[in-house]
XYZ file of C-alpha atoms in Angstrom:
518
model
C -40.039 12.551 49.265
C -43.590 12.989 50.514
C -46.238 11.911 48.072
C -48.254 15.108 48.639
C -45.337 17.155 47.252
C -45.247 15.310 43.933
C -45.983 17.403 40.834
C -47.201 14.368 38.846
C -50.103 12.073 39.537
C -49.945 8.313 39.752
C -53.404 7.726 38.240
C -52.140 6.981 34.725
C -49.509 4.689 36.230
C -52.168 2.812 38.183
C -54.149 2.279 34.962
C -51.008 1.079 33.139
C -50.056 -1.243 36.020
C -53.600 -2.647 36.097
C -53.411 -3.415 32.366
C -50.062 -5.212 32.808
C -51.355 -7.295 35.704
C -54.546 -8.084 33.782
C -52.594 -9.169 30.692
C -50.517 -11.646 32.704
C -53.434 -12.859 34.827
C -55.558 -13.463 31.713
C -52.821 -15.772 30.436
C -52.851 -17.597 33.783
C -56.653 -17.848 33.558
C -56.536 -19.316 30.066
C -53.976 -21.895 31.134
C -55.946 -22.724 34.258
C -59.074 -23.379 32.193
C -57.380 -26.064 30.102
C -54.771 -27.514 32.446
C -55.890 -30.925 33.683
C -53.598 -32.207 36.383
C -55.263 -35.626 36.235
C -54.088 -36.073 32.629
C -50.485 -36.301 33.836
C -47.321 -36.467 31.766
C -45.739 -39.180 29.693
C -42.068 -40.114 29.530
C -41.381 -37.472 26.853
C -42.699 -34.621 29.004
C -40.682 -35.725 32.056
C -37.604 -35.972 29.845
C -38.255 -32.392 28.651
C -38.441 -31.180 32.258
C -35.201 -32.972 33.175
C -33.433 -31.672 30.075
C -34.564 -28.100 30.792
C -33.159 -28.174 34.325
C -29.923 -29.959 33.328
C -29.103 -27.648 30.417
C -29.911 -24.582 32.558
C -27.633 -25.758 35.369
C -24.799 -26.546 32.946
C -25.227 -23.277 31.022
C -25.232 -21.166 34.181
C -22.284 -23.013 35.754
C -20.067 -22.904 32.657
C -20.925 -19.251 31.961
C -19.916 -18.005 35.406
C -16.806 -20.202 35.600
C -15.527 -18.977 32.222
C -16.394 -15.397 33.142
C -14.001 -15.385 36.127
C -10.666 -15.294 34.216
C -12.092 -12.997 31.514
C -13.494 -10.460 33.970
C -10.320 -10.603 36.095
C -8.146 -9.997 33.044
C -10.293 -7.055 31.915
C -10.242 -5.649 35.455
C -6.445 -5.539 35.760
C -5.414 -4.808 32.153
C -5.681 -1.501 30.309
C -5.055 -2.744 26.784
C -5.884 -0.878 23.561
C -9.453 -1.764 22.549
C -10.399 -2.831 26.087
C -13.302 -0.379 26.328
C -14.590 -1.418 22.901
C -14.497 -5.081 23.959
C -16.437 -4.258 27.132
C -18.993 -2.404 25.001
C -19.273 -5.376 22.631
C -20.036 -7.595 25.628
C -23.486 -5.968 25.567
C -24.100 -6.892 21.916
C -25.419 -10.450 22.528
C -28.259 -8.968 24.575
C -29.812 -7.277 21.531
C -28.554 -9.833 19.021
C -31.429 -11.880 17.508
C -31.071 -15.433 18.780
C -31.586 -16.991 15.366
C -28.753 -14.838 13.957
C -26.381 -15.895 16.712
C -27.274 -19.549 16.133
C -26.416 -19.200 12.457
C -23.065 -17.671 13.436
C -22.362 -20.497 15.866
C -23.193 -23.038 13.160
C -20.681 -21.364 10.849
C -17.952 -21.709 13.492
C -18.860 -24.920 15.352
C -21.233 -26.660 12.885
C -20.587 -29.781 10.830
C -18.930 -27.771 8.058
C -17.705 -25.009 10.373
C -14.258 -23.667 10.998
C -13.603 -25.733 14.132
C -14.438 -29.051 12.443
C -12.317 -28.018 9.451
C -9.390 -27.487 11.817
C -10.089 -30.852 13.499
C -10.129 -32.508 10.087
C -6.746 -30.998 9.260
C -5.338 -32.409 12.496
C -6.911 -35.801 11.838
C -9.396 -35.502 14.689
C -13.042 -36.649 14.429
C -15.686 -33.936 13.888
C -17.958 -32.744 16.689
C -21.706 -32.190 16.434
C -23.284 -28.966 17.644
C -26.775 -30.439 17.958
C -28.150 -31.747 21.214
C -27.304 -30.898 24.805
C -23.802 -29.555 24.134
C -25.069 -27.333 21.285
C -27.810 -25.822 23.470
C -25.315 -25.261 26.295
C -22.769 -23.759 23.876
C -25.327 -21.248 22.562
C -26.451 -20.315 26.056
C -22.849 -19.769 27.135
C -22.383 -17.527 24.083
C -25.322 -15.363 25.190
C -24.665 -15.389 28.929
C -20.867 -15.328 29.233
C -20.916 -11.567 28.455
C -23.615 -10.995 31.077
C -21.653 -12.881 33.736
C -18.472 -11.074 32.751
C -20.140 -7.655 33.038
C -21.536 -8.505 36.487
C -18.165 -9.770 37.742
C -16.282 -6.866 36.184
C -18.592 -4.415 37.909
C -17.830 -6.145 41.201
C -14.078 -6.151 40.602
C -14.151 -2.432 39.819
C -15.900 -1.794 43.137
C -12.856 -2.988 45.118
C -11.137 0.125 46.545
C -7.680 0.839 45.131
C -6.312 1.140 48.664
C -6.697 -2.611 49.240
C -4.433 -3.461 46.317
C -2.002 -0.731 47.425
C -1.856 -2.216 50.935
C -1.380 -5.703 49.478
C 1.546 -4.422 47.421
C 3.113 -2.764 50.486
C 2.835 -6.054 52.360
C 4.435 -7.792 49.357
C 1.611 -10.316 49.108
C 1.864 -12.837 46.285
C -0.762 -12.866 43.474
C -2.249 -16.073 44.919
C -2.641 -14.542 48.398
C -4.225 -11.410 46.899
C -6.658 -13.566 44.941
C -7.534 -15.612 48.016
C -7.910 -12.720 50.487
C -9.369 -9.917 48.328
C -10.954 -11.426 45.226
C -12.395 -14.745 46.435
C -14.743 -13.023 48.961
C -15.995 -10.879 46.091
C -16.661 -13.960 43.954
C -18.488 -15.691 46.793
C -20.775 -12.654 47.033
C -21.507 -12.228 43.305
C -21.325 -15.666 41.675
C -24.491 -17.218 43.213
C -26.667 -14.324 42.082
C -25.153 -14.257 38.586
C -25.594 -18.008 38.219
C -29.199 -17.838 39.422
C -30.013 -15.055 36.948
C -28.527 -17.002 34.029
C -30.326 -20.146 35.185
C -33.660 -18.287 34.933
C -32.829 -16.956 31.465
C -31.888 -20.426 30.209
C -35.050 -21.986 31.646
C -37.220 -19.928 29.291
C -35.021 -20.208 26.207
C -36.976 -21.320 23.142
C -35.256 -20.368 19.878
C -31.947 -22.009 20.866
C -33.638 -25.299 21.722
C -35.737 -25.104 18.541
C -32.704 -24.768 16.276
C -29.998 -26.739 18.117
C -32.061 -29.114 20.262
C -35.148 -31.022 19.332
C -35.700 -34.739 19.344
C -36.854 -36.755 22.349
C -33.532 -36.342 24.224
C -32.999 -32.592 23.693
C -36.389 -30.935 24.151
C -36.998 -28.153 26.653
C -40.320 -27.352 28.303
C -40.760 -24.365 25.986
C -40.165 -26.573 22.962
C -42.552 -29.203 24.348
C -45.236 -26.503 24.687
C -44.636 -25.495 21.079
C -44.819 -29.101 19.847
C -47.998 -29.820 21.830
C -49.514 -26.639 20.430
C -48.444 -26.736 16.791
C -48.157 -30.422 15.983
C -50.657 -32.161 18.306
C -52.930 -29.185 19.055
C -53.193 -30.613 22.559
C -54.094 -27.448 24.466
C -54.486 -29.329 27.738
C -50.930 -30.670 27.579
C -49.605 -27.253 26.510
C -51.404 -25.620 29.427
C -50.106 -28.186 31.931
C -46.554 -27.752 30.647
C -47.003 -23.983 30.977
C -47.905 -24.436 34.638
C -44.704 -26.432 35.203
C -42.737 -23.767 33.353
C -44.319 -21.060 35.500
C -43.483 -22.865 38.743
C -39.877 -23.492 37.698
C -39.175 -20.064 36.164
C -41.173 -18.126 38.756
C -39.502 -19.899 41.674
C -36.047 -19.442 40.173
C -36.766 -15.760 39.436
C -37.781 -15.132 43.048
C -34.652 -16.966 44.228
C -32.469 -14.950 41.845
C -33.931 -11.606 42.970
C -33.405 -12.667 46.588
C -29.737 -13.584 46.313
C -28.540 -11.085 43.667
C -26.300 -8.707 45.642
C -26.366 -4.933 45.462
C -22.968 -4.049 44.012
C -21.821 -0.681 45.276
C -18.634 1.289 45.592
C -17.545 0.769 49.166
C -14.881 2.817 50.866
C -11.762 4.001 49.133
C -10.599 7.427 47.999
C -11.608 7.041 44.334
C -7.977 6.588 43.319
C -7.223 4.789 40.044
C -6.716 1.075 40.668
C -3.190 -0.213 40.081
C -2.661 -3.983 40.035
C 0.882 -4.696 41.142
C -0.058 -8.372 41.326
C -0.479 -8.532 37.535
C 2.974 -7.392 36.460
C 4.582 -10.834 36.299
C 5.115 -12.605 33.007
C 2.854 -15.517 33.931
C 0.027 -13.173 34.909
C 0.386 -11.162 31.686
C 0.317 -14.338 29.624
C -2.720 -15.715 31.446
C -4.690 -12.475 31.109
C -3.790 -12.192 27.437
C -4.963 -15.736 26.731
C -8.235 -15.152 28.614
C -8.997 -11.943 26.705
C -7.997 -13.460 23.361
C -10.123 -16.594 23.813
C -13.080 -14.627 25.184
C -13.023 -12.092 22.366
C -12.621 -14.828 19.765
C -15.504 -16.874 21.144
C -17.816 -13.847 21.073
C -16.692 -12.114 17.890
C -16.002 -14.976 15.465
C -19.716 -15.934 15.087
C -20.608 -12.291 14.427
C -17.815 -12.014 11.880
C -19.011 -15.172 10.135
C -22.591 -13.797 9.979
C -21.318 -10.629 8.292
C -19.166 -12.491 5.758
C -21.672 -15.215 4.854
C -24.496 -12.669 4.827
C -22.766 -10.507 2.232
C -22.275 -13.582 0.055
C -25.882 -14.704 0.492
C -27.625 -11.363 -0.048
C -28.192 -11.946 -3.806
C -29.945 -15.250 -2.969
C -32.495 -13.642 -0.661
C -36.058 -14.236 -1.961
C -38.785 -11.585 -2.019
C -40.514 -13.259 0.933
C -37.621 -12.189 3.149
C -38.151 -8.532 2.350
C -41.897 -8.836 2.997
C -41.127 -10.523 6.329
C -38.657 -7.725 7.118
C -41.383 -5.112 6.657
C -43.672 -7.155 8.902
C -40.962 -7.312 11.581
C -40.522 -3.546 11.401
C -44.281 -3.145 11.881
C -44.263 -5.484 14.894
C -41.265 -3.705 16.425
C -42.907 -0.304 15.877
C -46.103 -1.447 17.628
C -44.023 -2.893 20.497
C -42.198 0.410 20.994
C -45.446 2.421 20.893
C -47.152 0.112 23.409
C -44.071 0.184 25.617
C -43.969 3.983 25.720
C -47.718 4.157 26.407
C -47.399 1.730 29.346
C -43.875 2.211 30.684
C -43.819 6.021 30.938
C -46.821 6.423 33.273
C -45.818 3.262 35.150
C -42.278 4.565 35.584
C -43.654 7.896 36.841
C -45.855 6.067 39.335
C -42.922 3.979 40.541
C -40.689 7.063 40.789
C -43.001 8.837 43.250
C -43.108 5.806 45.526
C -40.518 4.359 47.848
C -37.980 2.114 46.183
C -39.095 -1.472 45.646
C -42.767 -0.911 46.455
C -44.767 -1.057 43.197
C -41.816 -1.843 40.941
C -42.644 -5.529 41.272
C -45.614 -5.024 38.907
C -43.272 -4.345 36.043
C -41.324 -7.504 36.833
C -44.325 -9.761 36.238
C -43.099 -10.332 32.704
C -40.093 -12.206 34.094
C -42.334 -14.715 35.847
C -43.900 -15.920 32.604
C -42.380 -16.977 29.316
C -43.660 -15.633 25.963
C -44.911 -19.076 24.954
C -46.780 -19.436 28.217
C -48.527 -16.077 27.775
C -49.197 -16.858 24.123
C -50.729 -20.218 25.020
C -52.995 -18.656 27.637
C -54.162 -15.897 25.309
C -54.751 -18.365 22.470
C -57.023 -20.454 24.697
C -59.073 -17.367 25.591
C -59.194 -15.870 22.080
C -59.862 -19.082 20.150
C -63.591 -19.461 21.028
C -64.469 -15.879 20.037
C -62.092 -14.955 17.205
C -59.449 -16.344 14.878
C -56.144 -16.114 16.835
C -54.117 -16.263 13.615
C -55.627 -12.987 12.418
C -54.344 -11.351 15.626
C -50.939 -13.040 15.554
C -48.846 -9.957 14.794
C -50.630 -7.772 17.338
C -50.333 -10.472 20.019
C -46.641 -10.891 19.188
C -46.031 -7.152 19.534
C -47.827 -6.914 22.894
C -46.107 -10.012 24.343
C -42.733 -8.632 23.222
C -43.597 -5.426 25.078
C -44.366 -7.357 28.258
C -41.015 -9.161 28.005
C -39.114 -5.872 27.532
C -41.050 -3.963 30.210
C -38.909 -5.036 33.243
C -35.727 -3.903 31.512
C -37.333 -0.650 30.310
C -38.489 0.234 33.826
C -35.035 -0.498 35.235
C -33.647 1.985 32.691
C -36.317 4.724 32.947
C -37.162 4.930 36.655
C -33.798 6.249 37.978
C -33.793 9.184 35.515
C -37.400 10.155 36.270
C -36.846 9.789 40.015
C -33.751 11.989 39.860
C -35.617 14.664 37.864
C -38.405 14.720 40.450
C -35.990 14.839 43.385
C -34.035 17.749 41.926
C -36.912 19.801 40.457
C -40.081 18.523 42.165
C -40.266 21.233 44.828
C -39.605 23.977 42.281
C -42.430 22.609 40.099
C -44.809 22.683 43.064
C -43.738 26.231 43.916
C -44.503 27.315 40.351
C -47.792 25.357 40.397
C -46.456 23.248 37.521
C -48.153 19.857 37.682
C -49.290 16.974 35.498
C -48.438 17.020 31.797
C -46.683 20.397 32.124
C -44.148 18.789 34.469
C -43.702 15.885 32.092
C -43.291 18.231 29.101
C -40.818 20.725 30.551
C -39.029 18.900 33.383
C -39.113 15.114 33.155
C -38.992 14.268 29.442
C -36.029 16.548 28.551
C -33.963 15.022 31.384
C -35.034 11.404 30.986
C -35.045 11.384 27.182
C -31.701 9.528 26.820
C -32.944 6.715 29.088
C -36.314 6.617 27.293
C -34.593 6.384 23.918
C -32.326 3.593 25.177
C -35.321 1.643 26.501
C -37.255 2.159 23.253
C -34.279 1.014 21.188
C -33.792 -2.033 23.382
C -37.468 -2.951 23.050
C -37.412 -2.501 19.278
C -34.283 -4.653 18.919
C -35.639 -7.431 21.157
C -38.998 -7.404 19.369
C -37.571 -7.430 15.864
C -35.428 -10.482 16.658
C -38.004 -12.453 18.635
C -38.839 -15.994 17.583
C -41.354 -16.995 20.212
C -45.054 -16.235 20.116
C -45.068 -15.761 16.346
C -44.033 -19.418 16.016
C -47.270 -20.388 17.775
C -49.700 -18.140 15.895
C -48.157 -17.731 12.474
C -49.411 -18.794 9.085
C -47.725 -18.428 5.660
C -49.252 -14.954 5.203
C -48.109 -13.573 8.558
C -44.415 -14.172 9.021
C -41.740 -12.152 10.730
C -38.155 -12.136 9.541
C -36.779 -14.461 12.300
C -39.444 -17.045 11.456
C -38.837 -16.721 7.718
C -35.128 -17.143 8.329
C -35.787 -20.285 10.394
C -37.881 -21.679 7.537
C -35.034 -21.043 5.081
C -32.642 -22.863 7.423
C -35.087 -25.767 7.660
C -35.274 -25.912 3.851
C -31.430 -26.045 3.690
C -31.318 -22.734 1.762
C -28.171 -21.791 3.631
C -27.045 -18.827 1.543
C -30.483 -17.215 1.537
C -30.716 -17.754 5.324
C -27.300 -16.107 5.754
C -28.456 -13.105 3.722
C -31.623 -12.892 5.823
C -29.497 -13.090 8.985
C -27.436 -10.103 7.875
C -30.603 -8.117 7.138
C -32.040 -9.053 10.539
C -28.818 -8.133 12.310
C -28.688 -4.756 10.535
C -32.329 -4.076 11.399
C -31.868 -4.953 15.094
C -28.745 -2.817 15.453
C -30.263 -0.059 13.320
C -33.480 0.265 15.299
C -31.537 0.247 18.583
C -29.075 2.856 17.320
C -31.825 5.069 15.850
C -33.795 5.373 19.085
C -30.762 5.574 21.378
C -28.797 8.036 19.262
C -31.850 10.065 18.232
C -32.989 10.566 21.819
C -29.508 11.592 22.958
C -29.198 14.056 20.062
C -32.638 15.557 20.732
C -31.857 15.902 24.455
C -28.758 17.955 23.669
C -30.594 20.374 21.343
């Protein structure tokens, strides 16, 4: 579509994109001012770098390997509740990390269900803390993502290929080797690279299940240098290492992630004749049962223990909950103010041209941006007094890439289908937004706003750097209760946090869809 025929201007998008670039570059500037390469690292910092890479490699590898049988079983079985299970695979994405960790502790912790079962069988207990605990939590969060990516690929295989395989009477092993293995070779590297990037920048998991000299990630080392030693030079130098690792891995992931598309075929329903044997039915059933149990048991334990612990929740939790709602509300408002004009600007350009601006947030971790901003703010103002505002804006930057991925296709489609008519009627600017774009893109905008609110309300990142006792969000207050061994109160706080995250996501998503239909 020619740019001259566009009914909306890109000026507001250029301003929004400039602000995003400036926000990230200012963080880089702050880090650059304090990073002293000559200071070097000690043994603890090198151990943190090694641990970060090792746990990311293990988390990504285990996640994609376990996702293969689960995605294959979901692809060739049409069981009752299958669609609900696929929907629930998206839940960990908006689930507050600290809530999920509490659920994992209830199942796999020292006094959890698994160790209770081991004790009954006379087996020694297992510890969830350390490398295996961090990897376990990352697999919990990323197994659903890998499964969704693989399932999408499996569903793109034309039904005619399985029909031809059945006519040739190919065995299940030959079908797997000739039809499904090429698909896995195409998708698995990209999925593993994406999960590797996500695990590189994980902070809350390492804070709660890692720690100690042998289980510290770079993010956690930045936090410790900042909060405990107040060594801004070391924090800045670690941030540079984090940027190089995460940025390089993000570029690699974007380069090798394949475009999954429906290729060929007559859109017939897929029938899997290779899955009708008893052994195949048993294997698929076991994969679905174990996968669903691994993902749902921690959530179930959070609900049960939270109901029991609600009466023990102190007043500070409710004050922190109101603060979290305020932070999430600011994040959503900032997101809409930035993402809408930026999405409009991207939509009137060729695919992949200026969209990279919105992806800048993926190249930097929240702690890295927070460290850079703290260094710049500290000489001229009290950073603690701005902690909640900084947290809200950084959360917006982290959610912006996902929001743009959600918004841009709807806006681009509205412009492609109604752009010429708008120009014919001399309908431009805000009038086009008001009467053409917003009514059609409202469901996607509501979904993006709900996603941003849920991610912001559950974030335990920048607030951990800037907070003081008077400015605490609910995830941080819950972490403090866990650290004080007030388990029941922490469980009650977890249930409140989970309800708030799901509630804010549902309110925006459902509200926008309802308004679009009226």
